Short mmCIF file of C-alpha atoms and ligand atoms in Angstrom, two decimals:
data_model
loop_
_atom_site.label_atom_id
_atom_site.label_comp_id
_atom_site.label_asym_id
_atom_site.label_seq_id
_atom_site.Cartn_x
_atom_site.Cartn_y
_atom_site.Cartn_z
CA MET J 298 11.95 -19.66 7.80
CA THR J 299 8.79 -17.60 8.24
CA PRO J 300 5.96 -18.21 5.75
CA TYR J 301 6.81 -14.82 4.24
CA ALA J 302 10.46 -15.76 3.74
CA VAL J 303 9.42 -19.00 2.03
CA LEU J 304 7.15 -17.06 -0.34
CA GLU J 305 9.86 -14.51 -1.08
CA GLU J 306 12.33 -17.27 -1.95
CA ARG J 307 9.81 -18.84 -4.33
CA ALA J 308 9.38 -15.50 -6.07
CA ARG J 309 13.14 -14.99 -6.27
CA ALA J 310 13.40 -18.33 -8.07
CA VAL J 311 10.89 -17.39 -10.80
CA LEU J 312 11.66 -13.70 -11.36
CA PRO J 313 14.52 -12.26 -13.43
CA GLU J 314 17.12 -10.95 -10.98
CA PRO J 315 16.74 -7.23 -11.86
CA VAL J 316 12.96 -7.46 -11.35
CA PHE J 317 13.30 -9.24 -8.01
CA ASP J 318 15.82 -6.63 -6.88
CA TYR J 319 13.59 -3.76 -8.00
CA TYR J 320 10.66 -5.18 -6.03
CA ALA J 321 12.54 -6.29 -2.92
CA GLY J 322 14.93 -3.40 -2.55
CA GLY J 323 14.87 -0.24 -0.49
CA SER J 324 16.64 3.07 -0.80
CA GLY J 325 20.04 4.00 0.61
CA ASP J 326 21.49 1.39 2.95
CA GLU J 327 18.02 -0.13 3.44
CA GLU J 328 17.94 0.96 7.10
CA THR J 329 14.27 1.88 7.01
CA LEU J 330 13.39 -1.27 5.08
CA ALA J 331 14.89 -3.34 7.91
CA ALA J 332 13.42 -1.09 10.62
CA ASN J 333 9.87 -1.61 9.34
CA ALA J 334 9.91 -5.35 10.09
CA ARG J 335 11.73 -4.94 13.42
CA ALA J 336 9.33 -2.26 14.65
CA TRP J 337 6.28 -4.53 14.31
CA SER J 338 8.11 -7.27 16.24
CA ALA J 339 8.80 -4.80 19.03
CA VAL J 340 5.07 -4.28 19.69
CA ARG J 341 4.01 -6.76 22.37
CA LEU J 342 0.41 -7.80 22.87
CA ARG J 343 -1.60 -8.16 26.10
CA PRO J 344 -4.02 -11.01 25.31
CA ARG J 345 -7.37 -11.23 27.08
CA VAL J 346 -8.41 -14.58 28.55
CA LEU J 347 -11.81 -16.24 28.90
CA ARG J 348 -13.53 -14.50 26.00
CA ASP J 349 -15.92 -16.25 23.63
CA VAL J 350 -13.92 -16.44 20.41
CA SER J 351 -15.76 -19.41 18.92
CA ARG J 352 -16.64 -17.10 16.05
CA VAL J 353 -14.18 -14.48 14.87
CA ASP J 354 -15.25 -11.87 12.32
CA THR J 355 -12.37 -10.09 10.57
CA SER J 356 -14.60 -7.98 8.31
CA THR J 357 -14.60 -4.20 8.53
CA THR J 358 -15.21 -1.08 6.47
CA VAL J 359 -12.69 1.27 4.89
CA LEU J 360 -14.06 4.69 3.88
CA GLY J 361 -17.48 3.03 3.97
CA THR J 362 -16.59 0.04 1.78
CA ARG J 363 -16.98 -3.42 3.33
CA VAL J 364 -13.93 -5.70 3.09
CA SER J 365 -13.44 -9.23 4.39
CA ALA J 366 -10.46 -8.19 6.53
CA PRO J 367 -8.51 -5.03 7.40
CA VAL J 368 -5.87 -5.98 4.82
CA LEU J 369 -5.75 -4.05 1.52
CA VAL J 370 -3.38 -4.18 -1.45
CA ALA J 371 -0.83 -1.33 -1.57
CA PRO J 372 -0.28 0.57 -4.83
CA MET J 373 2.73 -0.78 -6.68
CA ALA J 374 4.14 -0.05 -10.11
CA PHE J 375 4.37 -2.35 -13.14
CA HIS J 376 2.72 -5.66 -12.15
CA ARG J 377 3.35 -6.99 -15.66
CA LEU J 378 7.01 -7.36 -14.71
CA ALA J 379 5.83 -10.05 -12.28
CA HIS J 380 3.22 -11.79 -14.44
CA PRO J 381 1.95 -11.38 -18.01
CA SER J 382 -1.60 -10.69 -16.76
CA GLY J 383 -0.24 -7.98 -14.46
CA GLU J 384 -2.79 -5.81 -12.70
CA LEU J 385 -5.67 -7.83 -14.17
CA ALA J 386 -4.51 -10.86 -12.18
CA THR J 387 -3.91 -8.74 -9.08
CA ALA J 388 -7.39 -7.25 -9.31
CA GLU J 389 -8.97 -10.67 -9.76
CA GLY J 390 -7.07 -12.24 -6.85
CA THR J 391 -7.80 -9.25 -4.63
CA SER J 392 -11.53 -9.23 -5.30
CA THR J 393 -11.92 -13.01 -4.88
CA ALA J 394 -10.28 -12.58 -1.47
CA GLY J 395 -12.82 -9.86 -0.62
CA SER J 396 -10.10 -7.22 -0.35
CA LEU J 397 -9.57 -3.85 -2.02
CA LEU J 398 -6.92 -2.91 -4.58
CA VAL J 399 -5.14 0.43 -4.66
CA LEU J 400 -4.17 0.80 -8.31
CA SER J 401 -0.90 2.67 -8.95
CA THR J 402 -0.49 5.62 -11.31
CA ARG J 403 2.32 3.41 -12.67
CA SER J 404 -0.09 0.61 -13.58
CA SER J 405 1.19 -1.38 -16.55
CA THR J 406 -2.43 -2.10 -17.56
CA ARG J 407 -5.08 0.38 -18.67
CA ILE J 408 -7.13 1.77 -15.80
CA GLU J 409 -10.42 0.97 -17.57
CA SER J 410 -9.42 -2.67 -18.16
CA VAL J 411 -8.48 -3.20 -14.51
CA ALA J 412 -11.73 -1.55 -13.37
CA LYS J 413 -13.76 -4.07 -15.41
CA VAL J 414 -12.40 -7.10 -13.54
CA SER J 415 -11.87 -5.47 -10.14
CA GLY J 416 -13.93 -5.45 -6.99
CA PRO J 417 -13.81 -2.16 -5.04
CA TRP J 418 -10.66 -0.19 -5.81
CA TRP J 419 -8.94 3.11 -5.11
CA PHE J 420 -6.60 4.99 -7.43
CA GLN J 421 -3.14 6.07 -6.25
CA ALA J 422 -2.29 9.47 -7.69
CA TYR J 423 1.12 10.92 -8.24
CA VAL J 424 0.98 14.57 -9.20
CA LEU J 425 3.05 14.50 -12.39
CA GLN J 426 5.14 17.26 -13.92
CA ASP J 427 2.36 17.74 -16.45
CA ARG J 428 -0.67 18.49 -14.30
CA SER J 429 -3.08 18.12 -17.20
CA LEU J 430 -1.88 14.52 -17.43
CA THR J 431 -2.58 14.01 -13.73
CA LYS J 432 -6.01 15.54 -14.16
CA ASP J 433 -6.75 13.21 -17.06
CA LEU J 434 -5.64 10.09 -15.15
CA VAL J 435 -7.57 10.99 -12.02
CA GLN J 436 -10.74 11.79 -13.95
CA ARG J 437 -10.43 8.56 -15.92
CA ALA J 438 -10.09 6.66 -12.63
CA ALA J 439 -13.16 8.39 -11.20
CA ALA J 440 -15.17 7.67 -14.35
CA ALA J 441 -14.04 4.02 -14.26
CA GLY J 442 -15.34 3.60 -10.70
CA ALA J 443 -12.50 4.32 -8.26
CA ARG J 444 -13.99 4.97 -4.83
CA ALA J 445 -11.16 7.15 -3.50
CA LEU J 446 -7.84 8.70 -4.45
CA VAL J 447 -4.62 8.02 -2.58
CA LEU J 448 -2.25 10.93 -3.11
CA THR J 449 1.32 9.80 -2.53
CA GLY J 450 3.12 12.64 -0.79
CA ASP J 451 6.56 11.20 -0.13
CA THR J 452 7.97 11.09 -3.65
CA PRO J 453 9.15 14.55 -4.80
CA TYR J 454 12.03 12.54 -6.29
CA VAL J 455 12.37 8.79 -6.56
CA GLY J 456 14.60 7.32 -3.83
CA ARG J 457 17.93 5.92 -5.01
CA LYS J 458 18.16 2.17 -4.72
CA ARG J 459 21.54 0.51 -4.63
CA ARG J 460 20.20 -2.85 -5.79
CA ASP J 461 19.04 -1.10 -8.96
CA ARG J 462 22.15 -1.35 -11.11
CA GLY J 463 20.53 -0.01 -14.24
CA SER J 464 19.74 -3.46 -15.65
CA LEU J 465 15.98 -3.26 -15.10
CA ALA J 466 14.25 -2.74 -18.45
CA ILE J 467 10.65 -1.56 -18.22
CA PRO J 468 9.02 -2.26 -21.61
CA ASP J 469 7.75 0.92 -23.22
CA GLU J 470 4.23 -0.50 -23.55
CA ASP J 471 4.14 -1.13 -19.77
CA PHE J 472 5.31 2.37 -18.92
CA ARG J 473 2.89 3.89 -21.39
CA ALA J 474 -0.15 1.73 -20.58
CA ASN J 475 -2.04 4.85 -19.48
CA LEU J 476 0.03 7.48 -21.28
CA GLU J 477 -0.34 6.54 -24.94
CA ARG J 478 -0.21 9.96 -26.50
CA LEU J 479 2.72 11.32 -24.51
CA THR J 480 5.79 12.27 -26.52
CA ASP J 481 7.96 13.82 -23.78
CA LEU J 482 8.22 11.21 -21.01
CA THR J 483 9.78 13.64 -18.50
CA LEU J 484 6.29 15.17 -18.23
CA ALA J 485 5.14 11.87 -16.69
CA GLU J 486 7.70 12.07 -13.86
CA GLN J 487 6.58 13.00 -10.35
CA ALA J 488 6.38 16.72 -9.71
CA SER J 489 8.57 18.01 -6.87
CA ASN J 490 6.35 21.00 -6.02
CA VAL J 491 3.30 19.12 -4.67
CA THR J 492 1.82 20.73 -1.55
CA PHE J 493 -1.16 20.46 0.82
CA ASP J 494 -3.12 22.66 -1.64
CA ASP J 495 -3.15 19.79 -4.12
CA ILE J 496 -5.41 17.77 -1.82
CA GLY J 497 -8.30 20.15 -2.54
CA TRP J 498 -7.42 20.29 -6.23
CA LEU J 499 -7.62 16.49 -6.57
CA ARG J 500 -10.80 16.31 -4.53
CA GLU J 501 -12.54 18.87 -6.68
CA LEU J 502 -11.52 17.52 -10.03
CA SER J 503 -12.41 13.91 -9.14
CA GLY J 504 -15.31 14.32 -6.71
CA LEU J 505 -13.65 11.56 -4.63
CA PRO J 506 -12.37 11.40 -1.06
CA VAL J 507 -8.58 11.81 -0.87
CA LEU J 508 -6.19 9.94 1.42
CA VAL J 509 -2.60 11.14 1.69
CA LYS J 510 0.01 8.37 1.67
CA GLY J 511 3.50 8.66 3.08
CA VAL J 512 2.64 10.61 6.24
CA LEU J 513 5.00 9.95 9.19
CA ARG J 514 4.24 12.90 11.51
CA GLY J 515 1.27 14.00 13.55
CA ASP J 516 1.51 17.63 12.44
CA ASP J 517 1.50 16.64 8.77
CA ALA J 518 -1.51 14.38 9.32
CA SER J 519 -3.41 17.30 10.87
CA ARG J 520 -2.52 19.58 7.97
CA CYS J 521 -3.71 16.94 5.47
CA VAL J 522 -7.10 16.69 7.17
CA GLN J 523 -7.39 20.48 7.48
CA ALA J 524 -6.69 20.69 3.75
CA GLY J 525 -9.56 18.34 3.02
CA ALA J 526 -8.12 14.82 3.21
CA THR J 527 -10.41 12.07 4.49
CA GLY J 528 -7.49 10.30 6.11
CA VAL J 529 -3.87 9.30 5.76
CA VAL J 530 -1.69 6.28 5.07
CA VAL J 531 1.21 6.13 7.51
CA SER J 532 4.00 4.87 5.28
CA ASN J 533 7.64 5.24 4.38
CA HIS J 534 6.97 3.71 0.96
CA GLY J 535 8.24 0.32 2.11
CA GLY J 536 11.65 1.83 2.88
CA ARG J 537 12.05 3.05 -0.70
CA GLN J 538 12.09 6.83 -0.20
CA LEU J 539 13.95 8.62 2.65
CA ASP J 540 16.31 6.06 4.14
CA GLY J 541 16.64 6.64 7.86
CA ALA J 542 12.97 7.58 8.10
CA VAL J 543 11.06 6.32 11.11
CA ALA J 544 9.47 2.85 10.83
CA SER J 545 5.75 2.91 10.12
CA ALA J 546 4.87 1.08 13.36
CA GLU J 547 6.83 3.74 15.28
CA ALA J 548 5.11 6.64 13.51
CA LEU J 549 1.57 5.26 13.72
CA PRO J 550 0.76 6.20 17.37
CA GLU J 551 1.83 9.83 16.83
CA VAL J 552 -0.43 10.16 13.79
CA VAL J 553 -3.38 8.45 15.49
CA ASN J 554 -3.04 10.79 18.49
CA ALA J 555 -2.79 13.89 16.33
CA LEU J 556 -5.92 13.11 14.32
CA GLU J 557 -8.09 12.16 17.33
CA GLY J 558 -10.56 10.41 15.04
CA ARG J 559 -10.75 13.25 12.47
CA GLY J 560 -9.82 10.86 9.66
CA GLU J 561 -9.23 7.21 8.94
CA VAL J 562 -5.63 6.13 9.49
CA PHE J 563 -4.10 3.35 7.40
CA VAL J 564 -0.57 1.97 7.62
CA ASP J 565 1.85 -0.01 5.47
CA GLY J 566 5.44 -1.21 5.49
CA GLY J 567 6.63 -4.64 6.60
CA VAL J 568 3.23 -6.09 7.52
CA ARG J 569 3.82 -9.80 7.04
CA SER J 570 1.54 -11.73 9.43
CA GLY J 571 -1.76 -11.71 11.27
CA ARG J 572 0.24 -10.62 14.32
CA ASP J 573 1.33 -7.49 12.50
CA VAL J 574 -2.25 -6.77 11.35
CA VAL J 575 -3.54 -7.03 14.93
CA ARG J 576 -0.66 -4.87 16.18
CA ALA J 577 -1.51 -2.18 13.61
CA LEU J 578 -5.19 -2.19 14.52
CA ALA J 579 -4.42 -2.06 18.24
CA LEU J 580 -2.19 0.97 17.58
CA GLY J 581 -5.16 2.71 15.94
CA ALA J 582 -5.06 1.82 12.23
CA ARG J 583 -8.33 1.22 10.40
CA ALA J 584 -6.59 -1.30 8.10
CA VAL J 585 -3.16 -2.18 6.74
CA LEU J 586 -1.89 -2.25 3.18
CA VAL J 587 0.47 -4.98 2.03
CA GLY J 588 2.95 -4.52 -0.75
CA ARG J 589 5.69 -6.99 -1.62
CA PRO J 590 3.89 -10.16 -0.42
CA VAL J 591 1.23 -9.50 -3.09
CA LEU J 592 3.90 -9.20 -5.80
CA TRP J 593 5.43 -12.50 -4.68
CA GLY J 594 2.01 -14.17 -4.87
CA LEU J 595 1.44 -12.65 -8.31
CA ALA J 596 4.86 -13.75 -9.59
CA THR J 597 4.51 -17.34 -8.39
CA GLU J 598 0.84 -18.11 -9.13
CA GLY J 599 -0.86 -15.13 -10.79
CA ALA J 600 -4.38 -14.31 -9.57
CA ALA J 601 -4.53 -17.48 -7.47
CA GLY J 602 -1.29 -16.50 -5.76
CA VAL J 603 -2.60 -13.03 -4.91
CA ARG J 604 -5.76 -14.57 -3.50
CA ARG J 605 -3.74 -17.08 -1.48
CA VAL J 606 -1.49 -14.41 0.07
CA LEU J 607 -4.51 -12.38 1.11
CA THR J 608 -6.63 -15.27 2.42
CA GLU J 609 -3.68 -16.66 4.40
CA LEU J 610 -3.19 -13.24 5.99
CA GLN J 611 -6.92 -13.06 6.75
CA GLU J 612 -6.91 -16.53 8.35
CA ASP J 613 -3.81 -15.71 10.35
CA THR J 614 -5.42 -12.46 11.51
CA ALA J 615 -8.51 -14.38 12.68
CA HIS J 616 -6.31 -16.86 14.55
CA VAL J 617 -4.31 -14.12 16.27
CA MET J 618 -7.50 -12.23 17.15
CA ALA J 619 -8.90 -15.37 18.79
CA LEU J 620 -5.75 -15.95 20.84
CA ALA J 621 -5.75 -12.27 21.86
CA GLY J 622 -9.38 -12.48 22.98
CA ALA J 623 -10.94 -10.30 20.28
CA ALA J 624 -13.91 -11.68 18.32
CA THR J 625 -14.41 -8.60 16.13
CA VAL J 626 -12.22 -5.91 14.64
CA ALA J 627 -13.85 -3.39 17.00
CA GLU J 628 -12.52 -5.43 19.94
CA VAL J 629 -8.94 -5.00 18.73
CA SER J 630 -8.42 -1.92 20.86
CA ALA J 631 -5.46 -0.01 22.29
CA ASP J 632 -5.46 -1.97 25.56
CA LEU J 633 -4.14 -5.00 23.62
CA VAL J 634 -0.75 -3.25 23.34
CA TRP J 635 1.69 -3.73 26.20
CA THR J 636 3.68 -0.70 27.28
CA PRO J 637 6.63 -1.34 29.60
C1 FNR A 766 5.86 0.55 -4.24
N1 FNR A 766 5.15 1.55 -3.58
C2 FNR A 766 4.46 2.49 -4.32
N2 FNR A 766 3.71 3.44 -3.68
C3 FNR A 766 2.99 4.33 -4.40
O1 FNR A 766 2.32 5.16 -3.81
N3 FNR A 766 2.99 4.30 -5.76
C4 FNR A 766 3.70 3.39 -6.47
O2 FNR A 766 3.68 3.36 -7.70
C5 FNR A 766 4.50 2.46 -5.73
N4 FNR A 766 5.27 1.54 -6.37
C6 FNR A 766 5.92 0.56 -5.65
C7 FNR A 766 6.61 -0.43 -6.33
C8 FNR A 766 7.21 -1.46 -5.62
C9 FNR A 766 7.94 -2.55 -6.36
C10 FNR A 766 7.13 -1.50 -4.20
C11 FNR A 766 7.73 -2.61 -3.40
C12 FNR A 766 6.47 -0.50 -3.54
C13 FNR A 766 5.05 1.54 -2.10
C14 FNR A 766 3.88 0.68 -1.62
O3 FNR A 766 2.65 1.28 -1.93
C15 FNR A 766 3.90 0.46 -0.10
O4 FNR A 766 4.01 1.70 0.56
C16 FNR A 766 5.00 -0.46 0.39
O5 FNR A 766 5.35 -1.42 -0.57
C17 FNR A 766 4.55 -1.16 1.66
O6 FNR A 766 5.56 -1.87 2.20
P1 FNR A 766 5.74 -3.48 2.05
O7 FNR A 766 4.44 -4.16 2.43
O8 FNR A 766 6.15 -3.74 0.65
O9 FNR A 766 6.83 -3.75 3.03
#
């Protein structure tokens, strides 16, 4: 079993079945979920020999913020389903690991409370059916110290998940953590008329840089940057939105080529090892985001588990960099990827 599989099994043992299924599952027949992992494995590396790798530095910057490694925490809903301390524990574990948290619009803890215990963080924005609600959330995040917004663009409707058999109960207090006054909950659902114009809207009302998450095509990435985005997150939502969508490792080169350095490119989906982190960087990503592994760490050990998942990924990344002949993140360049 891979270290990731061991961790996932530990989480399965402690979580109620409907919660584990909600976290682990993908949409449709889970084709894209499976493709994400396979696509990273298909990227072969061309290691350099005889380089001084006695010291390896995994640190880098993301939108100008220094992090201990190019591994960030992906936005995910309802952390209190995994652990009573929820996002507070995730924020603590993330900051002690020197990483950066992307806090979901669906946070089950108040934005302001998470901000108090968090290191650097970004806020993931869904444009909701009630735009005044979106505006309120985004402005609260900016006031609380978010350094960027991540607009998720791949969720006009929530993907249907077969493992979700209707038995998952999300406590009202968790759903409403940031929506206390709302009486009509349909207003808090994702809007299905979000367009490139909303990038500028969010930028203006928050004063923050905006990344667009869920981009899988070069032409879309270009349009995002033209519309004012500072970069994109190449992502298929961990295989939870359009099933059959291209794997993130397959889409990454197209997006990197299209942007030609006009924005920072991030990637997520199936990143499970230092190998995968190095592969992503060599294909042109600034950093990766990890999703489910963080939830498994949170479920099994709270803040300490989140820290452990992140530090183990950092250490594994350093080890793989050394064996590949790269002492710094800047040395993880495109020539490390083998093309047949
Ligand atoms: C997510 N993801 C997600 N994305 C987002 O923009 N807003 C959200 O609220 C959520 N919620 C969410 C819940 C759960 C349980 C999962 C597993 C995922 C997607 C997430 O940010 C990311 O794109 C993927 O999880 C990355 O893939 P891996 O690392 O989980 O394979």
